[in-house]
Coordinates of C-alpha atoms and ligand atoms in Angstrom, one line a residue:
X165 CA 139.8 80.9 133.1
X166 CA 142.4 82.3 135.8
X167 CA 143.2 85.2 132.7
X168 CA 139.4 86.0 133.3
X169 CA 139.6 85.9 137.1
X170 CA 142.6 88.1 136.4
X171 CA 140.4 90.4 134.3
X172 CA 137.8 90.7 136.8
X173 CA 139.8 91.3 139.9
X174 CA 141.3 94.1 138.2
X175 CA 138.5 95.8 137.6
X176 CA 137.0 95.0 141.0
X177 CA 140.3 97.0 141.9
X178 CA 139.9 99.5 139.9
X179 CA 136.5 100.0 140.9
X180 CA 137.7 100.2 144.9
X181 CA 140.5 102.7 144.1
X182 CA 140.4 104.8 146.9
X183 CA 140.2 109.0 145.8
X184 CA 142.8 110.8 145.5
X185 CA 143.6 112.6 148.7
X186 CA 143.8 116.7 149.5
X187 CA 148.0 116.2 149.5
X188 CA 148.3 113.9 146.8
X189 CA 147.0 116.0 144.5
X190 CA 148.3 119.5 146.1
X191 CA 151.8 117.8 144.9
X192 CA 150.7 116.3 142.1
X193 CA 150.0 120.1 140.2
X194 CA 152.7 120.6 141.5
X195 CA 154.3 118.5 139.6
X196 CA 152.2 119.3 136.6
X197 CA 153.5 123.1 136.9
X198 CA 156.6 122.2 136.9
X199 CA 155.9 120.1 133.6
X200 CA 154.0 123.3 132.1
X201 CA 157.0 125.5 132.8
X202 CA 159.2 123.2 130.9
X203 CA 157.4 123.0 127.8
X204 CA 157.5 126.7 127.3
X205 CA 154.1 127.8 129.2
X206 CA 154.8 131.2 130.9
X207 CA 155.2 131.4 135.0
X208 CA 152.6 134.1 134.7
X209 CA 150.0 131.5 133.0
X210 CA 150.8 128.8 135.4
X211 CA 150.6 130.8 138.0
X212 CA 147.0 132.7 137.4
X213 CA 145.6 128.8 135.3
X214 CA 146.9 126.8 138.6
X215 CA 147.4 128.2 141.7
X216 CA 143.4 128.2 142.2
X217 CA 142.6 124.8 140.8
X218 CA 140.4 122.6 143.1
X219 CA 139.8 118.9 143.5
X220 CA 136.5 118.1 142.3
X221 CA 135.2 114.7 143.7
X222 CA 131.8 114.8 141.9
X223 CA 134.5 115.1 138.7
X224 CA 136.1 111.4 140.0
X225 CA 132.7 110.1 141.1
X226 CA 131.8 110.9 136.9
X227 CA 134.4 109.3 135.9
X228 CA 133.5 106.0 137.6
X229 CA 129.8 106.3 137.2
X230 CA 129.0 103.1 134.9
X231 CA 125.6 103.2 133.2
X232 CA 123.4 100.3 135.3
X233 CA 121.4 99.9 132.5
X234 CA 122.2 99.2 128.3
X235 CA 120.5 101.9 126.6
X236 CA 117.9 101.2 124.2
X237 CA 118.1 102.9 120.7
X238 CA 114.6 103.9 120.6
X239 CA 115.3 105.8 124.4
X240 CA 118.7 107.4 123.0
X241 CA 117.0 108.4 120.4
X242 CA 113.6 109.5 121.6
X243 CA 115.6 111.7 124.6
X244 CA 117.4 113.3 121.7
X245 CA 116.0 114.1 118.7
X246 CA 112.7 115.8 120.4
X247 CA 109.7 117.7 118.4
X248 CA 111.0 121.1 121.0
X249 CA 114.3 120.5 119.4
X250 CA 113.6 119.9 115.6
X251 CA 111.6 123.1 115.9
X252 CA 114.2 125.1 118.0
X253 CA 116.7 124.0 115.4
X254 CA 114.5 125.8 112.3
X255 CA 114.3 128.6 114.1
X256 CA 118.3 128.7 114.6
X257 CA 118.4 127.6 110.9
X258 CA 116.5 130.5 109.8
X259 CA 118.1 133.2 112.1
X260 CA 122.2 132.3 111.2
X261 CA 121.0 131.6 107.3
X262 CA 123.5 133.8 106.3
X263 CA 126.4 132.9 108.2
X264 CA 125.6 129.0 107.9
X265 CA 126.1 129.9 104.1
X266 CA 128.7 131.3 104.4
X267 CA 130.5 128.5 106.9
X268 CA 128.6 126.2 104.0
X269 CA 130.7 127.6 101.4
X270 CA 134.2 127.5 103.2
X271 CA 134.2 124.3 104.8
X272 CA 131.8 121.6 102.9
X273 CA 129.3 121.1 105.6
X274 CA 125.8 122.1 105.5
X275 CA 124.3 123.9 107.7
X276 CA 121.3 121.0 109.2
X277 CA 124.5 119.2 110.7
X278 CA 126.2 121.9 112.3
X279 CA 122.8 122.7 114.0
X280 CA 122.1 119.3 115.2
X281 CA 125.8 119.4 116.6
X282 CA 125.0 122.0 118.3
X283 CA 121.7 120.8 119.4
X284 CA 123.0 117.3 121.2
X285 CA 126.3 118.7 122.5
X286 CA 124.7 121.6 124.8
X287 CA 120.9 121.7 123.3
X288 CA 122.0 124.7 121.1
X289 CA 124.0 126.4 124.3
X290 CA 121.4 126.2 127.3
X291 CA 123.9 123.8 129.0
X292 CA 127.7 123.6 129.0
X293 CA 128.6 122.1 131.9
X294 CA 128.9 123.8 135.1
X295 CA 132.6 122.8 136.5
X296 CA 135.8 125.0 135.8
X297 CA 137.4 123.0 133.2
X298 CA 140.7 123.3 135.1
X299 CA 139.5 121.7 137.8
X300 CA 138.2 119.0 136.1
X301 CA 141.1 118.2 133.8
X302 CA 143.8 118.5 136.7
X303 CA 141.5 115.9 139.1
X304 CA 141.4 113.6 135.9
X305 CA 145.3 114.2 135.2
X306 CA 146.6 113.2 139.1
X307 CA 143.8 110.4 139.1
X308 CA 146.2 107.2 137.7
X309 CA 143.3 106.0 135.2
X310 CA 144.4 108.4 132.7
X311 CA 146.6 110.4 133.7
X312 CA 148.7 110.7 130.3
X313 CA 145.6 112.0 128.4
X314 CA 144.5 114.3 130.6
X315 CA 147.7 116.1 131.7
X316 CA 148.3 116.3 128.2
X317 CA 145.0 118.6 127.6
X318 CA 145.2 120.1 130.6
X319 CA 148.4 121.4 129.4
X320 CA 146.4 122.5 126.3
X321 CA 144.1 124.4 128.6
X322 CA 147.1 126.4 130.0
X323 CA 147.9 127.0 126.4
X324 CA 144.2 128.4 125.7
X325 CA 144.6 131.0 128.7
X326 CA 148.3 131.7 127.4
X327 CA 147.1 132.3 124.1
X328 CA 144.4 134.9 125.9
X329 CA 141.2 133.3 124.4
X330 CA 139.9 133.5 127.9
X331 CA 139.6 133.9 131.4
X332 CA 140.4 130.7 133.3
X333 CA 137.5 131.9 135.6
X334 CA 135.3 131.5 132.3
X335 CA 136.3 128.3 131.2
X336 CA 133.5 126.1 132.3
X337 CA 132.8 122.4 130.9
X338 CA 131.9 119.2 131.4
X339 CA 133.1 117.1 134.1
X340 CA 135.6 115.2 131.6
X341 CA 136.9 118.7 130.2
X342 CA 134.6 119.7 127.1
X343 CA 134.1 123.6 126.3
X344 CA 131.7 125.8 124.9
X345 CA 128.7 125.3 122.9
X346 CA 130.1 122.6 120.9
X347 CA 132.0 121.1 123.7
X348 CA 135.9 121.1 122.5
X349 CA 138.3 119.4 124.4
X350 CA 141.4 121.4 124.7
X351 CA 143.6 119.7 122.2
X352 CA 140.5 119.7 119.7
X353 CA 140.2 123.7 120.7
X354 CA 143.7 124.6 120.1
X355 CA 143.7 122.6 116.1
X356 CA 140.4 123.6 115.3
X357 CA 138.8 126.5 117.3
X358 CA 138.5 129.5 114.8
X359 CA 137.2 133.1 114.6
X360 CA 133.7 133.5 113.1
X361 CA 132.4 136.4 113.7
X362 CA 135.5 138.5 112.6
X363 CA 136.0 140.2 115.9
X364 CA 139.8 139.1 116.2
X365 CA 138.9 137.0 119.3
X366 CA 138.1 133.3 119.3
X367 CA 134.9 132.6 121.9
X368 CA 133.4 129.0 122.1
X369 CA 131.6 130.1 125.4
X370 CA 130.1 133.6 124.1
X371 CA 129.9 133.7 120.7
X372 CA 127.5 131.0 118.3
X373 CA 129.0 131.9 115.3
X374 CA 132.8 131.3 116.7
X375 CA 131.2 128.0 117.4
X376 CA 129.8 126.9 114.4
X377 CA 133.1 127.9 112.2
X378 CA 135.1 126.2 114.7
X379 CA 133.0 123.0 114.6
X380 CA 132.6 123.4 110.6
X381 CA 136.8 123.4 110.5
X382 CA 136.8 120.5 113.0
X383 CA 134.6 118.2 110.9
X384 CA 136.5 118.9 107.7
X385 CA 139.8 118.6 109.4
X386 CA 138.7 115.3 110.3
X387 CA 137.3 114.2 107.0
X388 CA 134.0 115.8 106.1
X389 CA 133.0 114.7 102.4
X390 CA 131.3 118.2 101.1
X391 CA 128.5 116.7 98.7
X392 CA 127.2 113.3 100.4
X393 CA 125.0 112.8 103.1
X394 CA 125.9 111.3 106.7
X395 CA 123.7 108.0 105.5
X396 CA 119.9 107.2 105.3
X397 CA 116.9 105.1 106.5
X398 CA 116.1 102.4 104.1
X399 CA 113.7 99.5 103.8
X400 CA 115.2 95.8 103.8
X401 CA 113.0 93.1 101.7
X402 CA 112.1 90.2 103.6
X403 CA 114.4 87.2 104.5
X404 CA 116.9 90.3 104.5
X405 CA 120.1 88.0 106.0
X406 CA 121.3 90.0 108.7
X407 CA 124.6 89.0 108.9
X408 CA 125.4 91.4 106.2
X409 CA 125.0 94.3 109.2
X410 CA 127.5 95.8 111.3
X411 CA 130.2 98.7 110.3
X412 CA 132.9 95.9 109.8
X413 CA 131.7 95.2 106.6
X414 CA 131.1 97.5 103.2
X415 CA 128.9 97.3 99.8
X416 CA 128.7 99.7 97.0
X417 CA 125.1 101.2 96.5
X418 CA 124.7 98.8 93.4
X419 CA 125.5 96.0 95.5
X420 CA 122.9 97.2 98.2
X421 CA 120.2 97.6 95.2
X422 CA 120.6 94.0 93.8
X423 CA 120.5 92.5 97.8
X424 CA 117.1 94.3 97.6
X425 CA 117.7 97.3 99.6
X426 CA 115.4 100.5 98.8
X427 CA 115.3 104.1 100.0
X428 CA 112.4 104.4 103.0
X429 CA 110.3 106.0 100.7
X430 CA 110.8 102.9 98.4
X431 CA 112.9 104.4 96.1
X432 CA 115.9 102.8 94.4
X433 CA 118.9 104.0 96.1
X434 CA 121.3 105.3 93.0
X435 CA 123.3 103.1 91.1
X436 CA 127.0 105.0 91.8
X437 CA 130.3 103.2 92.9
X438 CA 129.3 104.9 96.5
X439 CA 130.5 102.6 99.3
X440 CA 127.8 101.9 102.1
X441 CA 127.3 99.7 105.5
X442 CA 124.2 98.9 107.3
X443 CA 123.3 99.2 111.0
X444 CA 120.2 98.1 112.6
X445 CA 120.5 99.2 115.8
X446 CA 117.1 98.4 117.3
X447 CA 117.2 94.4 115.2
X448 CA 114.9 93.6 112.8
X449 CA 111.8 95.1 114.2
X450 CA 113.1 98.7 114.0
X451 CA 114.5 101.1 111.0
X452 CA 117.7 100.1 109.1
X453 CA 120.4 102.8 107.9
X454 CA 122.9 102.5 105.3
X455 CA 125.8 104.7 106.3
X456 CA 128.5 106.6 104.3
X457 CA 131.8 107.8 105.1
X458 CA 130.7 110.5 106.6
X459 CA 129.2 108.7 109.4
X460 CA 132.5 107.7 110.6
X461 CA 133.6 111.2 110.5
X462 CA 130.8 112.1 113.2
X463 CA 132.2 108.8 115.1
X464 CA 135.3 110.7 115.2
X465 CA 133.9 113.5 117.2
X466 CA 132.2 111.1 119.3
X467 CA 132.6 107.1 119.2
X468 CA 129.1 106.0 119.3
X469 CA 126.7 104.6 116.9
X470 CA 123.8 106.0 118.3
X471 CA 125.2 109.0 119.0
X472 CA 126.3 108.9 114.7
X473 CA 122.8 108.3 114.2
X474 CA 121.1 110.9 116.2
X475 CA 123.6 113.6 114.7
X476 CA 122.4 112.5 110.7
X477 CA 118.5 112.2 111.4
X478 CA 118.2 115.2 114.0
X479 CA 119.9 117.0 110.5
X480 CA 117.2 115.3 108.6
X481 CA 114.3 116.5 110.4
X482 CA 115.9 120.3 111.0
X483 CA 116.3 119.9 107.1
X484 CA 112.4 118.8 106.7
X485 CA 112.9 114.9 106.1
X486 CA 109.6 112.8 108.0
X487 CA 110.4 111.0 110.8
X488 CA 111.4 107.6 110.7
X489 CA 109.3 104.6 108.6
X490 CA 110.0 102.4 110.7
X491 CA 110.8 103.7 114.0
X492 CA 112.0 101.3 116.8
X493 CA 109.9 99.3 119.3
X494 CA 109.2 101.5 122.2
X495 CA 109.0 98.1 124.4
X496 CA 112.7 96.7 123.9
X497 CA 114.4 95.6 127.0
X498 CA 116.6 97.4 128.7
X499 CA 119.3 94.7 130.4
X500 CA 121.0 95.5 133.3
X501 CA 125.0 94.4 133.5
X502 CA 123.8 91.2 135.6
X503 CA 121.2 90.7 132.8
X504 CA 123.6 90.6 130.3
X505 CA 126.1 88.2 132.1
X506 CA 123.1 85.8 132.7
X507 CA 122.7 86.6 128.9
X508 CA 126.4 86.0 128.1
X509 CA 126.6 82.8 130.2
X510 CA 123.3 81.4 128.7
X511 CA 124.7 81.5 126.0
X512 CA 127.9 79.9 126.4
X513 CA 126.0 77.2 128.4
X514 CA 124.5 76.0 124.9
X515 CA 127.8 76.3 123.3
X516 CA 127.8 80.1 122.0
X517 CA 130.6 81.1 123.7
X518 CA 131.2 85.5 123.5
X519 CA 134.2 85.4 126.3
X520 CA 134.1 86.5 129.8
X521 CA 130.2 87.1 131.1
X522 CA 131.4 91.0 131.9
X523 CA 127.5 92.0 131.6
X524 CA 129.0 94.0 128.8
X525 CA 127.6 94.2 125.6
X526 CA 129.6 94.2 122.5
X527 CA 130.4 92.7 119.1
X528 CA 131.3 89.3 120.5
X529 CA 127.9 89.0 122.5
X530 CA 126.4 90.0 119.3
X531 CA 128.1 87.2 117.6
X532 CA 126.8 85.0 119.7
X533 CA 123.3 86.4 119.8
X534 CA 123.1 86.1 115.9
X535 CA 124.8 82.6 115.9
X536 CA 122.1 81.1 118.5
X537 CA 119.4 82.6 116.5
X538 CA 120.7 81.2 113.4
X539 CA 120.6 77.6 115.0
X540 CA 117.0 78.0 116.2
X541 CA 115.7 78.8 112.4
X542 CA 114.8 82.6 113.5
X543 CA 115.9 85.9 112.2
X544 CA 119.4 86.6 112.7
X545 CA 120.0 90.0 113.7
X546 CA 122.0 89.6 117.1
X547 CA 119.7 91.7 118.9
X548 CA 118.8 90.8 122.4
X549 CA 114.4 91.2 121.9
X550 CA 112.2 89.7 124.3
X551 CA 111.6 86.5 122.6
X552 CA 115.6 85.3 122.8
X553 CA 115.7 86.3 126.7
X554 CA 112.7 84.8 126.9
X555 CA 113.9 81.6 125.5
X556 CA 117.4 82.0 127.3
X557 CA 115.5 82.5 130.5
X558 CA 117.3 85.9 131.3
X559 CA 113.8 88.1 131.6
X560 CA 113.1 85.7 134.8
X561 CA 116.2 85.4 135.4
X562 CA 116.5 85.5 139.1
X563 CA 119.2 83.1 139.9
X564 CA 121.5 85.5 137.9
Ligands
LIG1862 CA1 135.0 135.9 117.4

C-alpha cells in the first residue's frame, strides 16, 4: 500500500511541475549548443538551428494533456477511416500508380499501406503540424520528463539542417517533433528519409514522392514482410473462449482453423505454418482480427493497437475490401479515469485484484475484467460493456 501512495504522489508531482521558466531554458540551449558543438555539429549550424529557438508552452501544456476519457474502438476508428478518406485515398492511388509500383517493387510494401500511412499521419499532407520543430524538440529536451530522448533528436534536427535538407525556418511539426507528410522524428529522418523523386534533394515537407520512399524504406528497415498481409477480420464460432485473445499469445493458421476460426466472408483461412494472434478490441460484440507479423511492424511506427488496426483496414478499403462484418457497437462506454478507478476498485472489492485503481486501463484491468466474467458464467472477453459496469455499479457510480 505505502509503494502505491508512493506511486501516486509522484505523479501528483509530476503533474504540478511548475514550467520551465524564460532563464532556465535560455541556459539550458545553452547548454545544448555546447553539447552540439562537441559532437561534431558545425558553429555555423548551431548558430543559424539555435540562436532563434523559442519556448513553446502550448508544446509543455501537449505534453501533459492526458486524454479525460478511454477511447472507444468503434470512435478511433470511425474518426479515422472515413468514406472522404477511402475515396481521397483511390484517387491518390490512381494518380502515384506508377511511382507506388515502382516503391512496390524496391521495398516490399504495397502501395494501399503507404497511402493509408499517409492518410492518418497528416490526412495525405493537409496537416503537419504548425510548430517549428526546433522549438518544440528543445522545450521537450530542457523540460526534465524526457530530457535524454529529446535532446538526443533535437540533436538529430541540427544534423538535418547540417546535412542541408532544409531550412530550419521550414521545418514545421507536431508538438512532440514529427515532420513532413509522414511525420518522421528526426532520428527516424536521418536512417530512413530517402530521395524519391530523383531530384538529388531529400523533402518530407514538399515532395509526396520523397515521402512515400522514405516511409516505404522505414517500414522495411523495421521489418516489413513483402508478400503477407497486415492481418484480417474473421468470424469466431460461438462459445469462442476468449482468453485465447490478446498479442501475448500466438497460433499458426491451422491451429486457428481447427478452434473454429473463419475468414469474414466465411472462408477457411489457409492451412500454412503462418503464425497469427487475435485481438478484439471492441469484446465480443464487435469484429475480431487475426494479426500477422506485420502488424507489429506498424506498432513499431506507432505503439497502439488501434492505431495498427486502422493502418491495415483503411489499406483494405483504399484496396476495395467491404467494410467491416461485424463492425463495433456504436453505444460502448466511454469511461472516464475516475470511471475506471471505481472500475478497478470494484473489482478488487470482490477479490479481482488489477493493482493500484490509477483509472488506467491496461492488461491487468483486463485480467481482471475477464476473470470476474468468467466467475459469473458470462462471456469472457475482458471488455468493460455496459452490462459488467452495470453489475459493478460503475455507470451510477457517483460515490466514485
Ligand atoms: Ca527529392
Amino acid at each position: 500500500m505505502a509503494a502505491n501512495i508512493r506511486k501516486l504522489l509522484l505523479i501528483a508531482a509530476s503533474l504540478l511541475a511548475p514550467a520551465l521558466l524564460a532563464d532556465d531554458f535560455a541556459g539550458c540551449v545553452a547548454g545544448l549548443s555546447e553539447r552540439a558543438l562537441r559532437e561534431g555539429i558545425s558553429p555555423a549550424t548551431v548558430k543559424t538551428a539555435l540562436e532563434p529557438v523559442r519556448f513553446e508552452q502550448r508544446v509543455i501544456e501537449a505534453d501533459r494533456r492526458q486524454p479525460e476519457f478511454t477511447d472507444t474502438f468503434a470512435s478511433y476508428l470511425g474518426r479515422r477511416v472515413t468514406a472522404g478518406r477511402i475515396e481521397q485515398g483511390q484517387q491518390l492511388l490512381r494518380q502515384h500508380a506508377e511511382l507506388l509500383a515502382r516503391i512496390t517493387r524496391e521495398y516490399g510494401v504495397p502501395p494501399a499501406y503507404l497511402i493509408a500511412f499517409w492518410g492518418l499521419e497528416t490526412n495525405f499532407g493537409s496537416y503537419f503540424g504548425n510548430i517549428p520543430v526546433l522549438n518544440s524538440l528543445a522545450t521537450l529536451a530542457c523540460d526534465p520528463r524526457r530530457a535524454d530522448y529529446f535532446s538526443g533528436e533535437l540533436l538529430n534536427a541540427l544534423r538535418i539542417v547540417e546535412r542541408g535538407d532544409v531550412e530550419p525556418g521550414r521545418m514545421i511539426g507536431s508538438w512532440a517533433g514529427a515532420m513532413g507528410h509522414t511525420q518522421f522524428m528526426p532520428s527516424v529522418y536521418l536512417r530512413y528519409a530517402t530521395d524519391g523523386d530523383g531530384d538529388g534533394k531529400i523533402d518530407l515537407w514538399g515532395s509526396p514522392a520523397d515521402a512515400l520512399t522514405s516511409a516505404a524504406n522505414f517500414l522495411r528497415g523495421i521489418g516489413w514482410r513483402a508478400g503477407e498481409r497486415w492481418g484480417r477480420e474473421v468470424l469466431l464460432p460461438k462459445g469462442f473462449d476468449y482468453r485465447l485473445a490478446g498479442r501475448n499469445q500466438t497460433r499458426t493458421l491451422a491451429a486457428w482453423t481447427a478452434l473454429g476460426v473463419r475468414r469474414a466472408d466465411g472462408t477457411p483461412l489457409g492451412s500454412h505454418d503462418m503464425e497469427a494472434s487475435l485481438l478484439v478490441p471492441a469484446g465480443h460484440q464487435g469484429p475480431a482480427f487475426l494479426i500477422y507479423a506485420n502488424f507489429d511492424t506498424i506498432m513499431r511506427w506507432n505503439r497502439s493497437e488501434f492505431y495498427a488496426i486502422a493502418v491495415g483496414h483503411l489499406a483494405d478499403r483504399i484496396a476495395g475490401a467491404p467494410p467491416l462484418r461485424r463492425p463495433p457497437p456504436q453505444d460502448a462506454p466511454r469511461l472516464s479515469r475516475d470511471q475506471v478507478a471505481a472500475l478497478q476498485t470494484r473489482l478488487a472489492e470482490r477479490g479481482f485484484d488489477s493493482g493500484t485503481a490509477d483509472g488506467v486501463f491496461g492488461p491487468a484491468t483486463r485480467a481482471a475484467i475477464r476473470a470476474f466474467q468468467q466467475a459469473q458464467g458470462w462471456i469472457a472477453d475482458g471488455y468493460p460493456d455496459s452490462k459488467l459496469l452495470a453489475a459493478l455499479k460503475v455507470l451510477e457510480g457517483s460515490d466514485s
